[in-house]
Every structure is written in structure tokens, then in C-alpha cells.
Short mmCIF file of C-alpha atoms (C1' of nucleotides) in Angstrom, two decimals:
data_model
loop_
_atom_site.label_atom_id
_atom_site.label_comp_id
_atom_site.label_asym_id
_atom_site.label_seq_id
_atom_site.Cartn_x
_atom_site.Cartn_y
_atom_site.Cartn_z
CA UNK A 202 -80.93 26.78 -11.15
CA UNK A 203 -79.46 27.05 -7.42
CA UNK A 204 -81.85 30.30 -5.87
CA UNK A 205 -80.32 33.15 -2.87
CA UNK A 206 -83.02 34.09 -1.33
CA UNK A 207 -81.51 37.03 1.09
CA UNK A 208 -84.72 37.91 3.41
CA UNK A 209 -84.27 34.08 4.05
CA UNK A 210 -80.79 33.04 5.73
CA UNK A 211 -80.50 30.21 8.26
CA UNK A 212 -79.64 31.40 12.37
CA UNK A 213 -76.39 29.90 13.43
CA UNK A 214 -75.71 30.03 17.20
CA UNK A 215 -73.92 26.54 17.61
CA UNK A 216 -70.06 27.13 17.44
CA UNK A 217 -70.46 30.90 15.72
CA UNK A 218 -68.07 31.30 18.80
CA UNK A 219 -64.97 29.37 16.95
CA UNK A 220 -64.52 31.28 13.80
CA UNK A 221 -63.56 34.22 12.62
CA UNK A 222 -64.61 34.16 9.00
CA UNK A 223 -62.02 37.58 8.24
CA UNK A 224 -58.92 35.05 9.65
CA UNK A 225 -60.51 32.20 7.89
CA UNK A 226 -60.98 33.11 4.57
CA UNK A 227 -57.91 35.49 4.62
CA UNK A 228 -55.72 33.69 6.16
CA UNK A 229 -53.97 32.14 2.57
CA UNK A 230 -55.04 28.60 2.57
CA UNK A 231 -57.74 28.99 0.12
CA UNK A 232 -58.20 31.42 -3.13
CA UNK A 233 -61.86 31.74 -4.08
CA UNK A 234 -64.04 33.16 -1.03
CA UNK A 235 -65.02 36.56 -1.82
CA UNK A 236 -65.93 39.13 0.84
CA UNK A 237 -68.98 40.86 -0.66
CA UNK A 238 -70.03 43.20 2.33
CA UNK A 239 -67.96 44.24 5.88
CA UNK A 240 -69.39 40.80 7.64
CA UNK A 241 -70.51 38.50 4.66
CA UNK A 242 -68.03 35.83 2.13
CA UNK A 243 -69.79 34.18 -0.71
CA UNK A 244 -67.85 31.18 -1.88
CA UNK A 245 -68.49 27.14 -3.29
CA UNK A 246 -68.91 24.18 -1.95
CA UNK A 247 -69.30 21.02 -3.72
CA UNK A 248 -70.18 23.51 -6.10
CA UNK A 249 -73.08 25.07 -4.77
CA UNK A 250 -72.89 28.65 -4.00
CA UNK A 251 -73.32 29.84 -0.50
CA UNK A 252 -72.98 33.13 1.62
CA UNK A 253 -72.00 33.01 4.94
CA UNK A 254 -72.10 36.22 7.15
CA UNK A 255 -71.52 37.17 11.34
CA UNK A 256 -73.26 38.46 13.06
CA UNK A 257 -74.77 40.16 16.98
CA UNK A 258 -77.71 39.16 18.24
CA UNK A 259 -78.59 40.58 21.45
CA UNK A 260 -74.93 40.58 22.57
CA UNK A 261 -74.18 37.03 21.12
CA UNK A 262 -72.31 36.45 17.97
CA UNK A 263 -74.22 34.26 15.61
CA UNK A 264 -73.42 33.13 11.92
CA UNK A 265 -75.89 33.48 9.16
CA UNK A 266 -76.07 31.37 5.98
CA UNK A 267 -78.04 30.94 3.01
CA UNK A 268 -78.37 27.63 3.20
CA UNK A 269 -80.39 25.65 4.68
CA UNK A 270 -80.42 24.41 8.18
CA UNK A 271 -79.67 20.74 6.60
CA UNK A 272 -77.28 21.71 3.71
CA UNK A 273 -75.39 23.39 7.45
CA UNK A 274 -75.50 20.53 9.36
CA UNK A 275 -74.50 17.74 6.55
CA UNK A 276 -71.83 20.18 4.55
CA UNK A 277 -70.94 23.74 5.44
CA UNK A 278 -70.49 22.84 9.15
CA UNK A 279 -67.86 19.77 8.27
CA UNK A 280 -66.56 22.57 5.70
CA UNK A 281 -65.60 24.18 8.14
CA UNK A 282 -64.24 21.98 10.60
CA UNK A 283 -66.22 23.45 13.69
CA UNK A 284 -66.39 20.13 15.31
CA UNK A 285 -62.75 20.05 15.74
CA UNK A 286 -60.98 20.78 18.78
CA UNK A 287 -57.93 23.25 18.31
CA UNK A 288 -57.06 23.59 21.84
CA UNK A 289 -52.98 23.68 21.02
CA UNK A 290 -50.20 23.35 23.66
CA UNK A 291 -48.08 25.90 23.50
CA UNK A 292 -44.73 25.79 25.94
CA UNK A 293 -44.18 28.05 28.60
CA UNK A 294 -41.57 29.87 26.99
CA UNK A 295 -42.87 29.90 23.72
CA UNK A 296 -43.73 33.74 23.51
CA UNK A 297 -44.08 34.23 19.65
CA UNK A 298 -46.53 31.11 19.17
CA UNK A 299 -48.35 32.55 21.76
CA UNK A 300 -48.79 35.85 20.84
CA UNK A 301 -49.78 34.29 17.04
CA UNK A 302 -52.73 31.88 18.72
CA UNK A 303 -54.10 35.04 20.64
CA UNK A 304 -53.56 36.33 17.09
CA UNK A 305 -54.63 34.18 14.87
CA UNK A 306 -57.52 32.82 17.41
CA UNK A 307 -60.86 32.01 14.60
CA UNK A 308 -59.12 31.08 11.52
CA UNK A 309 -60.03 27.14 11.06
CA UNK A 310 -58.50 25.09 8.94
CA UNK A 311 -61.35 23.65 5.78
CA UNK A 312 -61.90 21.21 4.30
CA UNK A 313 -61.42 21.83 0.41
CA UNK A 314 -61.44 19.72 -2.38
CA UNK A 315 -57.77 17.97 -2.67
CA UNK A 316 -58.12 18.84 -6.20
CA UNK A 317 -58.31 22.36 -6.19
CA UNK A 318 -56.37 22.81 -3.05
CA UNK A 319 -53.12 20.79 -5.22
CA UNK A 320 -53.58 22.83 -8.65
CA UNK A 321 -53.82 26.04 -6.60
CA UNK A 322 -50.74 25.64 -4.40
CA UNK A 323 -49.14 24.74 -7.53
CA UNK A 324 -50.01 27.90 -9.16
CA UNK A 325 -49.12 29.73 -5.31
CA UNK A 326 -44.82 28.44 -5.98
CA UNK A 327 -43.40 31.74 -6.94
CA UNK A 328 -47.04 34.09 -7.09
CA UNK A 329 -48.73 36.67 -4.45
CA UNK A 330 -51.78 36.10 -2.83
CA UNK A 331 -53.84 38.53 -5.10
CA UNK A 332 -51.94 36.85 -8.29
CA UNK A 333 -52.89 33.64 -6.98
CA UNK A 334 -56.65 34.59 -7.14
CA UNK A 335 -56.27 35.77 -10.73
CA UNK A 336 -54.62 33.13 -12.14
CA UNK A 337 -56.97 31.43 -10.09
CA UNK A 338 -60.20 32.90 -11.30
CA UNK A 339 -58.98 32.60 -14.87
CA UNK A 340 -58.38 28.86 -15.00
CA UNK A 341 -62.11 28.42 -13.97
CA UNK A 342 -63.73 31.35 -16.35
CA UNK A 343 -62.18 29.08 -18.95
CA UNK A 344 -62.37 25.67 -18.28
CA UNK A 345 -64.97 25.63 -15.58
CA UNK A 346 -68.62 24.43 -15.92
CA UNK A 347 -70.50 27.82 -15.98
CA UNK A 348 -73.20 27.50 -12.68
CA UNK A 349 -76.20 30.10 -12.67
CA UNK A 350 -77.86 31.46 -9.28
CA UNK A 351 -80.97 33.33 -9.28
CA UNK A 352 -80.20 35.78 -6.20
CA UNK A 353 -84.29 37.57 -4.74
CA UNK A 354 -82.66 40.59 -3.23
CA UNK A 355 -83.94 41.89 0.03
CA UNK A 356 -86.77 43.92 -2.37
CA UNK A 357 -87.84 40.97 -3.95
CA UNK A 358 -85.88 41.49 -7.25
CA UNK A 359 -84.99 38.50 -9.02
CA UNK A 360 -80.93 38.87 -11.02
CA UNK A 361 -79.27 36.05 -12.39
CA UNK A 362 -75.19 35.95 -11.59
CA UNK A 363 -72.73 33.46 -13.79
CA UNK A 364 -70.53 30.98 -11.90
CA UNK A 365 -67.64 28.65 -12.35
CA UNK A 366 -66.40 26.05 -10.84
CA UNK A 367 -63.32 24.80 -10.58
CA UNK A 368 -61.69 22.93 -13.89
CA UNK A 369 -61.94 18.65 -13.43
CA UNK A 370 -58.90 16.87 -13.86
CA UNK A 371 -60.25 15.64 -16.67
CA UNK A 372 -61.14 18.41 -18.44
CA UNK A 373 -57.60 19.82 -18.23
CA UNK A 374 -56.08 16.38 -19.05
CA UNK A 375 -57.56 16.93 -22.33
CA UNK A 376 -55.80 20.63 -22.75
CA UNK A 377 -52.34 20.75 -24.51
CA UNK A 378 -49.94 23.55 -22.86
CA UNK A 379 -51.00 26.43 -25.75
CA UNK A 380 -54.15 26.12 -24.84
CA UNK A 381 -53.14 27.58 -20.98
CA UNK A 382 -51.98 30.28 -22.78
CA UNK A 383 -53.76 33.90 -21.10
CA UNK A 384 -54.46 32.42 -17.93
CA UNK A 385 -50.88 33.49 -16.85
CA UNK A 386 -50.05 30.05 -15.49
CA UNK A 387 -45.84 30.78 -16.83
CA UNK A 388 -43.86 27.54 -16.56
CA UNK A 389 -46.60 26.02 -14.23
CA UNK A 390 -48.41 25.58 -16.78
CA UNK A 391 -46.73 22.06 -17.85
CA UNK A 392 -47.16 21.26 -14.30
CA UNK A 393 -50.91 21.79 -13.67
CA UNK A 394 -51.16 19.15 -16.93
CA UNK A 395 -49.48 16.73 -15.68
CA UNK A 396 -51.36 16.80 -12.22
CA UNK A 397 -54.24 16.23 -14.31
CA UNK A 398 -52.79 13.72 -16.21
CA UNK A 399 -51.72 11.59 -13.13
CA UNK A 400 -55.50 11.94 -11.71
CA UNK A 401 -57.48 11.40 -14.38
CA UNK A 402 -55.11 7.99 -14.82
CA UNK A 403 -55.21 7.25 -11.04
CA UNK A 404 -51.65 7.52 -10.97
CA UNK A 405 -52.54 9.48 -8.17
CA UNK A 406 -55.76 8.49 -5.90
CA UNK A 407 -56.89 11.93 -3.54
CA UNK A 408 -59.38 10.95 -2.23
CA UNK A 409 -57.84 7.89 -1.39
CA UNK A 410 -55.02 10.01 0.57
CA UNK A 411 -57.56 11.57 2.50
CA UNK A 412 -58.59 9.14 4.55
CA UNK A 413 -58.25 9.30 8.07
CA UNK A 414 -56.21 5.43 7.56
CA UNK A 415 -53.35 7.96 5.52
CA UNK A 416 -51.11 9.55 7.66
CA UNK A 417 -49.76 12.67 6.36
CA UNK A 418 -45.92 11.61 5.74
CA UNK A 419 -47.50 8.82 3.14
CA UNK A 420 -49.64 11.91 1.36
CA UNK A 421 -46.75 14.05 0.79
CA UNK A 422 -44.44 11.19 -0.76
CA UNK A 423 -47.53 10.97 -3.02
CA UNK A 424 -47.57 14.07 -4.01
CA UNK A 425 -44.13 14.61 -4.45
CA UNK A 426 -44.27 12.21 -7.05
CA UNK A 427 -45.47 15.21 -9.10
CA UNK A 428 -43.47 17.00 -11.32
CA UNK A 429 -43.44 20.78 -9.71
CA UNK A 430 -44.64 19.27 -6.55
CA UNK A 431 -42.19 20.27 -3.89
CA UNK A 432 -42.12 19.53 -0.03
CA UNK A 433 -43.84 23.09 0.30
CA UNK A 434 -46.83 22.57 -2.04
CA UNK A 435 -47.09 19.29 -1.09
CA UNK A 436 -47.41 20.15 2.68
CA UNK A 437 -49.93 22.46 2.41
CA UNK A 438 -52.05 20.21 -0.22
CA UNK A 439 -52.04 17.95 3.01
CA UNK A 440 -52.98 20.37 5.16
CA UNK A 441 -55.23 22.31 3.44
CA UNK A 442 -56.91 19.41 0.54
CA UNK A 443 -55.86 16.20 3.00
CA UNK A 444 -57.27 17.31 6.62
CA UNK A 445 -53.87 15.93 8.01
CA UNK A 446 -53.65 19.05 10.59
CA UNK A 447 -49.96 17.69 12.09
CA UNK A 448 -48.46 18.80 8.49
CA UNK A 449 -46.32 21.96 8.78
CA UNK A 450 -46.08 23.08 5.10
CA UNK A 451 -42.55 25.76 5.67
CA UNK A 452 -42.98 28.43 3.01
CA UNK A 453 -40.58 32.08 2.78
CA UNK A 454 -42.82 33.39 5.80
CA UNK A 455 -42.88 30.86 8.48
CA UNK A 456 -38.58 30.37 7.28
CA UNK A 457 -38.55 33.99 8.02
CA UNK A 458 -40.03 32.86 11.70
CA UNK A 459 -37.89 30.33 12.16
CA UNK A 460 -34.62 32.29 11.70
CA UNK A 461 -36.08 35.22 13.47
CA UNK A 462 -38.02 34.09 16.60
CA UNK A 463 -36.01 30.29 17.13
CA UNK A 464 -32.24 30.84 16.48
CA UNK A 465 -32.77 28.59 12.79
CA UNK A 466 -34.22 25.51 13.58
CA UNK A 467 -37.85 24.60 15.08
CA UNK A 468 -39.37 21.37 15.32
CA UNK A 469 -43.34 21.88 14.76
CA UNK A 470 -44.30 18.05 16.77
CA UNK A 471 -43.64 20.49 19.62
CA UNK A 472 -47.17 21.67 19.30
CA UNK A 473 -48.45 18.07 18.69
CA UNK A 474 -51.63 16.63 16.57
CA UNK A 475 -52.47 20.43 15.52
CA UNK A 476 -49.02 21.77 14.46
CA UNK A 477 -50.81 22.89 11.03
CA UNK A 478 -53.06 25.02 13.03
CA UNK A 479 -50.38 26.36 15.06
CA UNK A 480 -48.32 27.16 10.99
CA UNK A 481 -51.75 28.85 9.98
CA UNK A 482 -51.81 30.74 13.00
CA UNK A 483 -47.92 31.70 12.31
CA UNK A 484 -48.50 32.22 8.86
CA UNK A 485 -51.70 34.61 9.69
CA UNK A 486 -49.64 36.97 11.85
CA UNK A 487 -46.44 37.30 10.57
CA UNK A 488 -48.27 38.05 7.19
CA UNK A 489 -50.99 40.82 9.43
CA UNK A 490 -49.48 41.54 12.71
CA UNK A 491 -47.15 44.81 13.17
CA UNK A 492 -44.79 41.78 14.11
CA UNK A 493 -43.49 41.18 10.61
"C1'" DT B 190 -39.05 50.63 -14.21
"C1'" DG B 191 -38.18 47.23 -10.62
"C1'" DC B 192 -38.84 44.03 -6.99
"C1'" DC B 193 -40.66 40.24 -5.03
"C1'" DA B 194 -44.06 36.36 -4.73
"C1'" DG B 195 -47.18 30.69 0.17
"C1'" DG B 196 -40.69 27.11 -4.56
"C1'" DC B 197 -39.29 23.50 -7.69
"C1'" DA B 198 -36.59 21.22 -10.55
"C1'" DG B 199 -31.88 20.28 -12.13
"C1'" DA B 200 -26.83 20.95 -13.04
"C1'" DC B 201 -23.13 20.90 -10.05
"C1'" DA B 202 -19.29 20.44 -6.50
"C1'" DT C 82 -25.70 15.62 -0.44
"C1'" DG C 83 -26.44 19.98 -0.10
"C1'" DT C 84 -25.70 24.56 -2.97
"C1'" DC C 85 -26.98 27.52 -6.88
"C1'" DT C 86 -29.45 28.68 -10.48
"C1'" DG C 87 -33.00 30.17 -13.98
"C1'" DC C 88 -37.65 30.16 -14.35
"C1'" DA C 89 -43.18 33.67 -16.28
"C1'" DT C 90 -46.21 36.61 -15.02
"C1'" DG C 91 -48.65 39.88 -12.97
"C1'" DG C 92 -49.02 43.40 -8.39
"C1'" DC C 93 -47.49 46.98 -6.22
#
DNA sequence: TGCCAGGCAGACA
DNA sequence: TGTCTGCATGGC
């Protein structure tokens, strides 16, 4: 059983100024990270639970984590994408994009599990973010493996908490539509089962699509072979699950921006090979600022 | 109570 | 090829 000792944090200075945890975990790219206090987020990476927190020490921003320094360097730093340069050259007359970059600064595009991302964004269609989170949580509680974590608090008292992993493709592929009643998937239930069977039977290989030698366009063509996966969901999976940072999902919010600020037409290529980062800045900006 | 949500598939012209 | 419509569910 994994133990989290809240009196034993690992302190990280390197890269701390590159990330804003609130923006990163609350910008709509992931749905299972939970804010447990003013500065701390809890989530799972590769079925291990971690806490990550922000703090100020001697006037300098630092990160604190319950992970070991080895886990940080080998797993979490990569997951948070802290080694990637997010510099974007914005055209000088593109005032909306400039504002979005400033407002969204600190968002990192997480290197999430492709399978979880695929199912999460199939669920996302015609749903709002609170509903997406509720539905995914029910799916995990019903069909994920139960993980137990021992938490030692600051008083030395031990509590055991349970957590459910994201259900595997093999697990979901065994199910019938009726098994998904009560999850709240609505008409998406058959899309989920179809995707699970496609992955189980190797009709689509998400790990292969994740390869750096595979283009975003090729990945999207493959993803759209799945019933229930259209251009928007495929772009989100490519960006958030396959880490194709040049993909630019166009949802109702981005389309609203394009209509309002770009006279109905915007070529994401103007933002270079990090246009997906720009897309997320714009999405966060329009949803959270008074500019909406 | 009614509106709407990080869309999609299928029908139709 | 482009446009239109129905779709399950629940948060607000």
C-alpha cells in the first residue's frame, strides 16, 4: 500500500516558475485532479497518487510534492511537461492572442494517458465540465481497480483512503451497454464500448500514435475511425493525450473567439508548432476572464 | 422549469 | 459537399 506522509515533502525549485497549478489542473484538459486545499492538488499518475502544492520560500516560488525526488524527475516533471519551451511568436497585431498568453501563462499541457484522454473527451461532447467530472468519477468508481493509500497527517495519525483507477480498455470491452446504466453517459455509452473494443483488439494503437515520429494529422485520421470521435474530440485527444502540441481543437468556445475576434477565420499555423498551447490559453482566457 | 454544455452521426438536398 | 436535426443526462 502506497504511503503519503504529509510531514515529509520534497521541495522543488527547478521549473516552479513555469507552472501555475490552478490554471493547469482547472483549464479543462483533465478531469480527475482535485483541489484539496488553497495551494494543493491531488491526482494520479500511472495509478500512483501524488499531492502537488505551491508555496513561497524566501520570496521564491517553489513546488512541494509527496513524491520522491526520483519520482519527480522520472515521472512528474515529464507529466507536467516542464522541460518543453512554450515560447510562442504571436503576430504583433494579434491583440486577443497576446492577452490570452498573458492571462494563461503557467498552463502546462499535461502528458496524460491516451486511453483515459480518449474516453474522457468522448464523454465531454455536449456536456459541461462539472458533468464530465461526475460521469468520469462514476465510471472509475464502478469499473476501476480499487487502490488504497495510507495517509499520515501532520499529527502522525494514519488514515486509509481508497481511490479508483481509470478502467482499462480490456475491462470496459467486457461490458454490455446495460452495465453502463446509472453512469450518466447517455447516448455516448456505445461510443465508449466501441472505443474499448477497438483498443483491446488492436484496431487502434494509442501508444504507437503517441510516438514522436507520428504526425498529429495521422493520429487524428486514426482516431476518427472510431464511432463517436469527430474532429473536435480527435484534436483534443491528439493534444492532451498524444502530446501533439501543434493540434488546435475548435470547440464552441474557440469558434466563438474566431467569430468575435478573427472575423470568422483563423489559421492556427500562425502560432507555430505550439499552437495547441495557444488554443488552451485562449480557451482558459475566454472562459475565466471578463472578456467572455 | 428550462436552458445549455470542450459534438457527433445520419439524413437530406 | 454542406446543412440540418436528434440525441441522454444533469448542473445551474
